[in-house]
Short mmCIF file of N, CA, C and O in Angstrom, two decimals:
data_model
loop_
_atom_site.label_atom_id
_atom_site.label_comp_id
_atom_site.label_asym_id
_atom_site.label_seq_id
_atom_site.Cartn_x
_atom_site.Cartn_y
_atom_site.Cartn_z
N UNK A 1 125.49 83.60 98.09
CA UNK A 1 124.78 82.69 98.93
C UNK A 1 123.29 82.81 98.60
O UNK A 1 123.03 83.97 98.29
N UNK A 2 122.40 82.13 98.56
CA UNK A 2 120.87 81.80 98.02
C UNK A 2 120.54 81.77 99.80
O UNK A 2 120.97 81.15 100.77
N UNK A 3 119.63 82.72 99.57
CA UNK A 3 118.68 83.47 100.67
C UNK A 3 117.17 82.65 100.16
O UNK A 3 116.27 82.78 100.99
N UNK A 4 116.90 82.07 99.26
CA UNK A 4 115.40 81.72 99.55
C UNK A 4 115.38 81.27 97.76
O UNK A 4 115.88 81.95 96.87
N UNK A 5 114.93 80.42 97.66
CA UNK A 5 113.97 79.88 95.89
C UNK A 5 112.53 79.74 96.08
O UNK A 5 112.25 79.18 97.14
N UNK A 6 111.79 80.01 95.55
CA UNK A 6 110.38 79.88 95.08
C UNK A 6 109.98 79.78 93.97
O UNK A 6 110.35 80.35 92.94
N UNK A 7 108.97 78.84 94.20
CA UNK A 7 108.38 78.69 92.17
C UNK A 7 107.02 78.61 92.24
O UNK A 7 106.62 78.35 93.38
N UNK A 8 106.40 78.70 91.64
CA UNK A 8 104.82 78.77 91.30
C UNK A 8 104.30 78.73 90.17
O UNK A 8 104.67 79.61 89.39
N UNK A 9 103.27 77.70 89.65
CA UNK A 9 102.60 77.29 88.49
C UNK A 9 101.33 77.83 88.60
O UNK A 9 100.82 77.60 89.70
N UNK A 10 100.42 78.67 87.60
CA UNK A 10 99.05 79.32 87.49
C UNK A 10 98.61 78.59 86.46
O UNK A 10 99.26 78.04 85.57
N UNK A 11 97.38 78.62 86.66
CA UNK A 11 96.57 78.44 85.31
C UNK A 11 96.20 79.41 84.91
O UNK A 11 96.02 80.22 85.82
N UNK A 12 95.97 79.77 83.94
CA UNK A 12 95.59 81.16 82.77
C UNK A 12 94.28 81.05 83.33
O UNK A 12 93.95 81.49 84.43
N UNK A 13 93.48 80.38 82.44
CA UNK A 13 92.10 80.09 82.60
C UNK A 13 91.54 80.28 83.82
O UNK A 13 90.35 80.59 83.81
N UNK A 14 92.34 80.13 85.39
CA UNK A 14 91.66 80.90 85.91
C UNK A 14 92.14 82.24 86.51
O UNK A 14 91.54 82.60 87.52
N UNK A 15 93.16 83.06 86.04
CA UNK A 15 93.22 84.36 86.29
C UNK A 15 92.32 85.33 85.21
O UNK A 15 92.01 86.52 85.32
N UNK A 16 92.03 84.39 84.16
CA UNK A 16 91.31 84.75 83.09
C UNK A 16 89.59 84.49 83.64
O UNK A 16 89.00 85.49 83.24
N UNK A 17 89.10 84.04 84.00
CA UNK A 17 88.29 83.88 85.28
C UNK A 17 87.99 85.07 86.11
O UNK A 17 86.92 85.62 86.36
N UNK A 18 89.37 85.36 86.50
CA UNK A 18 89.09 86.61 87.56
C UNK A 18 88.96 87.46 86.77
O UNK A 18 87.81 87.85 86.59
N UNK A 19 89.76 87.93 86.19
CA UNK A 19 89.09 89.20 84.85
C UNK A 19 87.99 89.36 84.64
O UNK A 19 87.62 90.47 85.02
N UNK A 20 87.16 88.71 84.15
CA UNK A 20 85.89 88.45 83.99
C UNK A 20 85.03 88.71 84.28
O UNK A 20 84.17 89.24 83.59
N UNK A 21 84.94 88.25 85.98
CA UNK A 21 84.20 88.31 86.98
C UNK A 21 84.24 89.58 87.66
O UNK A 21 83.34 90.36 87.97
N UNK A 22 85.67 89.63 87.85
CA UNK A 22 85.40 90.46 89.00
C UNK A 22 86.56 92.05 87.95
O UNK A 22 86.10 93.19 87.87
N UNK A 23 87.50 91.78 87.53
CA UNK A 23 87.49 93.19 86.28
C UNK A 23 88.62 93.75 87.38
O UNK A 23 89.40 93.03 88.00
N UNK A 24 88.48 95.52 87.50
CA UNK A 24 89.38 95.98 87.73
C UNK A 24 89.43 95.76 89.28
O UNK A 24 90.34 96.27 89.93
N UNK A 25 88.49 95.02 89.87
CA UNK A 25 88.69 94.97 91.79
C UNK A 25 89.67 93.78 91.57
O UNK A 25 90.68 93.89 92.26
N UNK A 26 89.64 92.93 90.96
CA UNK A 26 90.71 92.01 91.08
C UNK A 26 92.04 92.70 90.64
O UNK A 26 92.85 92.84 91.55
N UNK A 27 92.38 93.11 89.54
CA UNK A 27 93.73 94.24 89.00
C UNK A 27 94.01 94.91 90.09
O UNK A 27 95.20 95.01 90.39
N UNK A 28 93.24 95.39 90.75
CA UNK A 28 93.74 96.69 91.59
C UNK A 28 93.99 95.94 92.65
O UNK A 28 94.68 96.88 93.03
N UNK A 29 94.12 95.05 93.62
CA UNK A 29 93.98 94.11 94.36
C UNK A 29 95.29 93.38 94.53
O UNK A 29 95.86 93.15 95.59
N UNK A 30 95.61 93.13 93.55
CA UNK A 30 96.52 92.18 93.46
C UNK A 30 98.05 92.78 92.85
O UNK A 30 99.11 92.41 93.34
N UNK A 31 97.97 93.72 91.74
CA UNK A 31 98.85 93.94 90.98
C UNK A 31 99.29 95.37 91.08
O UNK A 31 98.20 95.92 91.22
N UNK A 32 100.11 96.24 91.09
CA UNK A 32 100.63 97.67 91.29
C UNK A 32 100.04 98.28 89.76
O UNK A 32 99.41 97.60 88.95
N UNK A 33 100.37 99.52 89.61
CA UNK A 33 99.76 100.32 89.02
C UNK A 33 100.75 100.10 87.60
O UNK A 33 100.21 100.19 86.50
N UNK A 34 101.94 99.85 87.69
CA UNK A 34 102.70 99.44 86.91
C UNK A 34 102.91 98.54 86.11
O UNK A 34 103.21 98.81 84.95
N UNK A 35 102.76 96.93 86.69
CA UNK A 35 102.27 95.63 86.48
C UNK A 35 100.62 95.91 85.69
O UNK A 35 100.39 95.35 84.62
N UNK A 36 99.72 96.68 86.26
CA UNK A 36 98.58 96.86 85.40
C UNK A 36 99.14 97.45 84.11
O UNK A 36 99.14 96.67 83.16
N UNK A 37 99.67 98.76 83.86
CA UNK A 37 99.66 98.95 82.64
C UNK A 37 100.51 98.46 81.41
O UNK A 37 100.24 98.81 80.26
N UNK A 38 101.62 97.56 81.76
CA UNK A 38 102.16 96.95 81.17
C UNK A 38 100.97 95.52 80.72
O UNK A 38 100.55 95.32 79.58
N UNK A 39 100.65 94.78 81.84
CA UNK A 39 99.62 93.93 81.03
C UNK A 39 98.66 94.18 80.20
O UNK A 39 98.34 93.46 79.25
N UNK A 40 98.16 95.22 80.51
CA UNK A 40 96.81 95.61 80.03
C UNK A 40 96.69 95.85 78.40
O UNK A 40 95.77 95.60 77.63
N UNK A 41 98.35 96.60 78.10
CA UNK A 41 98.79 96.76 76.71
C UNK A 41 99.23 95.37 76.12
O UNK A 41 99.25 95.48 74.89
N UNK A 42 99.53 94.35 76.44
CA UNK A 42 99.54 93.05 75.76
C UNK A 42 98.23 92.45 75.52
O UNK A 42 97.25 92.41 76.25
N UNK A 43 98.49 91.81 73.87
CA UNK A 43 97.41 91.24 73.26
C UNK A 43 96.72 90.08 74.31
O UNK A 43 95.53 89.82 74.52
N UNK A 44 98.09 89.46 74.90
CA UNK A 44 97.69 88.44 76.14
C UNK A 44 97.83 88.80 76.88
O UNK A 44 98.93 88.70 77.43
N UNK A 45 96.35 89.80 77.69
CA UNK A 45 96.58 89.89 78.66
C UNK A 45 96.50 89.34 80.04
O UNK A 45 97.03 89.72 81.08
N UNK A 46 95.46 88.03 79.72
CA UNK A 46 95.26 87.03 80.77
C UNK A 46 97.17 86.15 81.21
O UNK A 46 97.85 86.03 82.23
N UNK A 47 97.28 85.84 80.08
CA UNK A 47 98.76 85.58 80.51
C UNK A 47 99.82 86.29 80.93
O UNK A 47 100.69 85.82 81.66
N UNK A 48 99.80 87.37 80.51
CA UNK A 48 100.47 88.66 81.21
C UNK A 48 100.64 88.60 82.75
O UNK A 48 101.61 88.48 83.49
N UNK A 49 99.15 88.75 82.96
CA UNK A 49 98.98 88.88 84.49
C UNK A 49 99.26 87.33 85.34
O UNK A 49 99.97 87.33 86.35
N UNK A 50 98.75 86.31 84.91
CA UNK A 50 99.05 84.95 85.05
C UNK A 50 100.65 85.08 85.57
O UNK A 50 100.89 84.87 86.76
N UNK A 51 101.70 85.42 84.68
CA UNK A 51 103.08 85.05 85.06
C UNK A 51 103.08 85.76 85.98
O UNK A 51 103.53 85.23 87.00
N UNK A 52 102.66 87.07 86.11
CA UNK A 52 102.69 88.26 87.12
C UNK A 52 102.51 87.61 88.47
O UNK A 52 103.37 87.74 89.34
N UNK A 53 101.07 86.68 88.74
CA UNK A 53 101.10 86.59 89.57
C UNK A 53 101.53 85.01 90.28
O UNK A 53 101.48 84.74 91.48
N UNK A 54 101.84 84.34 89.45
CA UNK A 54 102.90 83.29 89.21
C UNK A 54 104.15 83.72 90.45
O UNK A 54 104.55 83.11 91.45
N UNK A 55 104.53 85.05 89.85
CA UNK A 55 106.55 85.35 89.94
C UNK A 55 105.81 86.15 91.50
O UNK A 55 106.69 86.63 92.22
N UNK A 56 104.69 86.28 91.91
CA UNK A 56 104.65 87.24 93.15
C UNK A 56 103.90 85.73 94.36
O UNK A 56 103.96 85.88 95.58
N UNK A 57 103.58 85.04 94.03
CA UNK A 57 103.46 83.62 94.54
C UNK A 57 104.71 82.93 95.31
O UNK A 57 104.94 82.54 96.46
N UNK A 58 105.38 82.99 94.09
CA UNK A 58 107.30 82.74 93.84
C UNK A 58 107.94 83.04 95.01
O UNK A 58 108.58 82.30 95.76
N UNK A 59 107.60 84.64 95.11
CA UNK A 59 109.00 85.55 96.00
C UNK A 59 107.91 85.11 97.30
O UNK A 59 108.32 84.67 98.38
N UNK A 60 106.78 85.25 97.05
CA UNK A 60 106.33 84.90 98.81
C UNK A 60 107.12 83.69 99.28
O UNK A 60 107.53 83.46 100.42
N UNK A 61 107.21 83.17 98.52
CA UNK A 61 107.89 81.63 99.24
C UNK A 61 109.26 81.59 99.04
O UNK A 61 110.00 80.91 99.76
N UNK A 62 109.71 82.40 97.93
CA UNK A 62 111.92 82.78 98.46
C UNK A 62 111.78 83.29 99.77
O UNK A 62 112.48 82.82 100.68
N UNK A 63 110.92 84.23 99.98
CA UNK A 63 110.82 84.77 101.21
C UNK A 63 110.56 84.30 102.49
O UNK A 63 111.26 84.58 103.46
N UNK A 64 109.88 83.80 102.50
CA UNK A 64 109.56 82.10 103.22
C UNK A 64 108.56 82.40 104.19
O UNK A 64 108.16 81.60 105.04
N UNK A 65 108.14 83.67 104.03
CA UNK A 65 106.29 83.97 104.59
C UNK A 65 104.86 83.18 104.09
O UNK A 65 104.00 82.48 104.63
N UNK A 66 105.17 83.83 102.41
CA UNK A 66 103.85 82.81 102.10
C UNK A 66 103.61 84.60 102.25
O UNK A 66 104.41 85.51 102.47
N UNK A 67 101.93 84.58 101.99
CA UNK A 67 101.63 85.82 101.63
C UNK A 67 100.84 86.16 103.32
O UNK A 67 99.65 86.21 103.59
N UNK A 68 101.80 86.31 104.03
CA UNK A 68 100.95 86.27 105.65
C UNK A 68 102.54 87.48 106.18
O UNK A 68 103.37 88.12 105.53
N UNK A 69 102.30 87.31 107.44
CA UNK A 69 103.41 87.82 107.89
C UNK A 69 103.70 89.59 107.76
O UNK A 69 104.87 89.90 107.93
N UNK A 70 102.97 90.43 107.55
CA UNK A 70 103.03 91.56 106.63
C UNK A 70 103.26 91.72 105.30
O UNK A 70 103.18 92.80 104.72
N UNK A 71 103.61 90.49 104.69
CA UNK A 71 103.93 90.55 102.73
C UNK A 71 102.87 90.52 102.20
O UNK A 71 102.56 89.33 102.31
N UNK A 72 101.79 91.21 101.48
CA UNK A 72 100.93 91.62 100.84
C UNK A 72 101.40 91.27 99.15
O UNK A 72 102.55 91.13 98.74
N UNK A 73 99.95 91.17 98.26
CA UNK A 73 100.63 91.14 96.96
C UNK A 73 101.17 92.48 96.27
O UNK A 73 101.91 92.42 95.29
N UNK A 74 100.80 93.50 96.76
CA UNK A 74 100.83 94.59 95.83
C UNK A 74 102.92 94.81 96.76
O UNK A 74 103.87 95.01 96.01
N UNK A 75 103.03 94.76 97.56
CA UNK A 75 104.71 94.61 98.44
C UNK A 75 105.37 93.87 97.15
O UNK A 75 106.60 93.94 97.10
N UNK A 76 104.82 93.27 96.24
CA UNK A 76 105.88 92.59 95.22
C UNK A 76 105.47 92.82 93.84
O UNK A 76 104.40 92.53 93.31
N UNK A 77 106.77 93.54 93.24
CA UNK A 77 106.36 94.07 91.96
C UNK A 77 107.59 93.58 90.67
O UNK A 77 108.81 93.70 90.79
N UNK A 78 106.97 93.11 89.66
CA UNK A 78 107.55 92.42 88.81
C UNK A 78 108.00 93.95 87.54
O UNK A 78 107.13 94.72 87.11
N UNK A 79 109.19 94.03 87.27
CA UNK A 79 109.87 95.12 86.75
C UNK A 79 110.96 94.65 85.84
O UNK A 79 111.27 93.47 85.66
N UNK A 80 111.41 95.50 85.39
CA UNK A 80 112.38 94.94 84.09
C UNK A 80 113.51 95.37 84.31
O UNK A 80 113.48 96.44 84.92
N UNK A 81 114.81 94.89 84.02
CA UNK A 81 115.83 95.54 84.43
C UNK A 81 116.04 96.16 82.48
O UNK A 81 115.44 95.86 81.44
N UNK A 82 117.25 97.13 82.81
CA UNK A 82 117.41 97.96 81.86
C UNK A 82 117.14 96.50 80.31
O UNK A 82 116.45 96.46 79.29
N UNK A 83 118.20 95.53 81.01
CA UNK A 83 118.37 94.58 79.95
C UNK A 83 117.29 94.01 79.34
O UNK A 83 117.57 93.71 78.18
N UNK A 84 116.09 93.73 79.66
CA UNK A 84 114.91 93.34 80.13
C UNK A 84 114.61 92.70 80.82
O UNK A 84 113.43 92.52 81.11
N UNK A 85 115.72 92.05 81.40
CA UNK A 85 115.28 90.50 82.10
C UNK A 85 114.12 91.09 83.31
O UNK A 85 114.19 92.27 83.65
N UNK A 86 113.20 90.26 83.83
CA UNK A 86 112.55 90.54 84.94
C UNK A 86 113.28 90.56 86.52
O UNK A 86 114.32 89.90 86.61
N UNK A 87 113.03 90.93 87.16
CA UNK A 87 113.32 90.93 88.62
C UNK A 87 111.80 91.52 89.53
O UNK A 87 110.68 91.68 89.04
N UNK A 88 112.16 91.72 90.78
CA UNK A 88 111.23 92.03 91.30
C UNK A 88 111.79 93.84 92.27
O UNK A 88 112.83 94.33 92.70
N UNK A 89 110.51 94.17 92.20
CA UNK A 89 110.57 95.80 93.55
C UNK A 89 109.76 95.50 94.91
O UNK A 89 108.53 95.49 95.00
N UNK A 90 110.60 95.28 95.87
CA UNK A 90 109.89 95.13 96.34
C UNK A 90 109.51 96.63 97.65
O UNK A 90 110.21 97.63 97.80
N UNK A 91 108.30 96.32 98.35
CA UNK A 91 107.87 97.33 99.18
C UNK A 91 107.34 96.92 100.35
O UNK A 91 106.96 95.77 100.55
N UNK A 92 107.28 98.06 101.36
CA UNK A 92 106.69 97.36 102.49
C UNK A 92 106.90 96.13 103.33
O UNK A 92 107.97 95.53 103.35
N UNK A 93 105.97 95.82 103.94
CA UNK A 93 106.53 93.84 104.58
C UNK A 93 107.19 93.03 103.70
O UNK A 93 107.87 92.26 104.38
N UNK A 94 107.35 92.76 102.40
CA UNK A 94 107.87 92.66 101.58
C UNK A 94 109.81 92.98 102.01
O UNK A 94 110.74 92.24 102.34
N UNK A 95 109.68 94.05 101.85
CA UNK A 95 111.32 94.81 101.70
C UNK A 95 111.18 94.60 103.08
O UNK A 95 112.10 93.83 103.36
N UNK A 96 110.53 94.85 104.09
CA UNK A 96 111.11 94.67 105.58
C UNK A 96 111.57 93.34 105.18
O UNK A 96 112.69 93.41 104.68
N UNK A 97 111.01 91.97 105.23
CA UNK A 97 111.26 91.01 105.09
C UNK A 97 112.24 90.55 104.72
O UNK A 97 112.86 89.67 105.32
N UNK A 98 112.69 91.31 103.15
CA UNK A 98 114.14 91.06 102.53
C UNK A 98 115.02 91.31 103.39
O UNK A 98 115.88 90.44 103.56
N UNK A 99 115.12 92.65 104.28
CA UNK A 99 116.39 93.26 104.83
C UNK A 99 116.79 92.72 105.91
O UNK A 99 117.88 92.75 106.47
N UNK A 100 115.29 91.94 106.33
CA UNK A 100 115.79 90.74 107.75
C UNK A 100 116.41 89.36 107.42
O UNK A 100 116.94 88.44 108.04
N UNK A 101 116.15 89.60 106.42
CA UNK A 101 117.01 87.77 106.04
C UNK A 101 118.81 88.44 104.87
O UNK A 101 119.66 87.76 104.29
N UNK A 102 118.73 89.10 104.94
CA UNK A 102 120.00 89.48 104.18
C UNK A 102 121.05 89.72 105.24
O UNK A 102 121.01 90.68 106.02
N UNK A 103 122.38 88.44 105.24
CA UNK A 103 123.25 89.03 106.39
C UNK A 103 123.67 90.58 105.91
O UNK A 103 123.30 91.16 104.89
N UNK A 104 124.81 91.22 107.24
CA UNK A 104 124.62 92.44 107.12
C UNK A 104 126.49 92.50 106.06
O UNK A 104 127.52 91.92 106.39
N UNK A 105 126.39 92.89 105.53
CA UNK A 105 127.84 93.48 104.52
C UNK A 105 127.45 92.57 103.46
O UNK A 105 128.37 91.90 102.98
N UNK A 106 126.08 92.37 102.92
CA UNK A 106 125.70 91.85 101.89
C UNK A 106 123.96 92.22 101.51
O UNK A 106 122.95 92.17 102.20
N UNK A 107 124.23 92.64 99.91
CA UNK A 107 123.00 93.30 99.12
C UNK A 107 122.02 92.32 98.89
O UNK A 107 122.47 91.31 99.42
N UNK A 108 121.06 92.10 98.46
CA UNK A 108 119.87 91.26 97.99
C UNK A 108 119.93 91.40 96.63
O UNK A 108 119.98 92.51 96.10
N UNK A 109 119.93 90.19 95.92
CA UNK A 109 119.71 90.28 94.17
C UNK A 109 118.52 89.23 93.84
O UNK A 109 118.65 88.01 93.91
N UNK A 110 117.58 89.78 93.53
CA UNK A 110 116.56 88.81 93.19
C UNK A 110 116.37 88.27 91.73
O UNK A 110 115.64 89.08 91.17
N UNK A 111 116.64 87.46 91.03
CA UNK A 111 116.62 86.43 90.13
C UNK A 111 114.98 85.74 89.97
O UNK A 111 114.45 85.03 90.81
N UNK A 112 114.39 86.16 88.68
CA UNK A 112 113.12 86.06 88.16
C UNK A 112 113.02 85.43 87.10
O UNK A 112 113.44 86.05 86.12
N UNK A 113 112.43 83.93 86.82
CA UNK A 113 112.52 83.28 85.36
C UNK A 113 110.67 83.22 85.09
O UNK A 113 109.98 82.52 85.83
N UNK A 114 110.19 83.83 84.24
CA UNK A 114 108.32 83.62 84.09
C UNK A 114 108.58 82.86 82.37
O UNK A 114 109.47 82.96 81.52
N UNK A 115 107.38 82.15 82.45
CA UNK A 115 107.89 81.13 81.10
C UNK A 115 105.73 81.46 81.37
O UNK A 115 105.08 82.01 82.26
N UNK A 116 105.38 80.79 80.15
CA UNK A 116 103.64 80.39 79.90
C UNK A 116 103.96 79.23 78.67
O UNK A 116 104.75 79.34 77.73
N UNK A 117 103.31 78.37 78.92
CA UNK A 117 102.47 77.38 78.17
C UNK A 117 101.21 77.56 78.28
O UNK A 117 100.73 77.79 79.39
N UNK A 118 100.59 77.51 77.40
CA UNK A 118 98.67 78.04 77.87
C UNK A 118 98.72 76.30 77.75
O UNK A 118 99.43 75.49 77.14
N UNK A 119 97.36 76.21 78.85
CA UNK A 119 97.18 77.02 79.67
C UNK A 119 97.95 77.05 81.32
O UNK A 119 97.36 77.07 82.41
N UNK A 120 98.91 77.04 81.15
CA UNK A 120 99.93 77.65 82.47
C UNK A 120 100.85 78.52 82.23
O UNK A 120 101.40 78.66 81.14
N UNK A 121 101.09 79.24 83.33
CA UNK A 121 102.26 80.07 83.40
C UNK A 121 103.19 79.68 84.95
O UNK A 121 102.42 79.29 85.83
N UNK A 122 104.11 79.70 85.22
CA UNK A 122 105.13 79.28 85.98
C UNK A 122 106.00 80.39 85.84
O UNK A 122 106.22 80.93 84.76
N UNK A 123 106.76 80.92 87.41
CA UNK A 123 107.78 81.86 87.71
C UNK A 123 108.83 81.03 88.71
O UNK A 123 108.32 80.39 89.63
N UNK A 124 109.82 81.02 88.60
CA UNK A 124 110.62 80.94 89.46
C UNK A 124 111.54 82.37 90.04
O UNK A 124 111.83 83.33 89.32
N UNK A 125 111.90 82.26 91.52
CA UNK A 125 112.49 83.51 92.20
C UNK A 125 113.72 83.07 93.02
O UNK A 125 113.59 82.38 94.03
N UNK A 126 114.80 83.44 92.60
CA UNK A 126 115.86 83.19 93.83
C UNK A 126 116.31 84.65 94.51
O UNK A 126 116.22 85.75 93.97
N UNK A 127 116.74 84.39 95.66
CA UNK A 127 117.39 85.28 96.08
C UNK A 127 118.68 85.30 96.63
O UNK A 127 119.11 84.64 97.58
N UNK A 128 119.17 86.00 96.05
CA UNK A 128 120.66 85.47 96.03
C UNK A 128 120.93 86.92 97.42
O UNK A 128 120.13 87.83 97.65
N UNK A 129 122.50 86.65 98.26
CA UNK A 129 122.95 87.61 99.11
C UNK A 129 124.32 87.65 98.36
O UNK A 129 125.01 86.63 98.33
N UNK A 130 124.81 88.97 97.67
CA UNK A 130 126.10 89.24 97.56
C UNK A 130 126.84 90.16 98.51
O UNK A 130 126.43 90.96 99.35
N UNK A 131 127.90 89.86 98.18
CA UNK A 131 128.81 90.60 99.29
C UNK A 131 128.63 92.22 98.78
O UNK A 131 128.59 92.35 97.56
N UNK A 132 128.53 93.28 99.45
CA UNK A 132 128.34 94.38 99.01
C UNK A 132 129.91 95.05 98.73
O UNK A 132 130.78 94.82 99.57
N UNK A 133 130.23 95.87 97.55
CA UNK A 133 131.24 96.18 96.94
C UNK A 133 131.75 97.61 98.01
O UNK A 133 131.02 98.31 98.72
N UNK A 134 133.05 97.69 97.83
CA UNK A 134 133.49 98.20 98.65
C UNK A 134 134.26 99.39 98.42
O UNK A 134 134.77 99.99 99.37
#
């Protein structure tokens, strides 16, 4: 069952903007310590962070807060599964949030697509509820 979809389109140019300007108060601000060092090591790192914060835009709105409500940006963290595909970790108002919208004898699976065209980047987020295995 689909618990929530969200999508979100960035422009590079201006997360590339924030870099700039404002450097590591914007990084630290917005993105986990994790999400920083993975971007930071890509040649693109304006786009890096762009999808990053694209796919954390995304889950605010699977979630259906919007970034209010206790969901903060750093509560949503973009991670890799073994395979690579992306998904999200989430924490805090964030994960409270998930565990209130998930009926109960069913897990949360979050589904993450980040794509870039410069200059945009776009994430989509579903959240799917499976039945939990038994």
């Amino acid at each position: 069952m689909i618990l929530g979809i969200g999508s979100d389109l960035c422009d590079i140019r201006r997360i590339q903007n924030s870099l700039d300007r404002f450097g590591e108060r914007f990084t630290h601000r917005i993105f986990t310590a994790g999400e920083r060092a993975k971007s930071d090591r890509r040649a693109t790192r304006a786009e890096s962070y762009a999808r990053r914060f694209a796919a954390k835009e995304a889950c605010s709105k699977a979630l259906g807060t919007g970034l209010r409500a206790g969901v903060f940006w750093r509560d949503m963290e973009v991670v890799n599964l073994p395979s690579g595909a992306p998904t999200m970790r989430l924490t805090g108002g964030a994960a409270a949030r998930l565990r209130a919208m998930t009926p109960p004898g069913c897990e949360a699976v979050i589904h993450v697509s980040l794509t870039d065209d410069p200059p945009l980047a776009q994430a989509f987020v579903v959240i799917e509820a499976r039945p939990k295995a038994v």
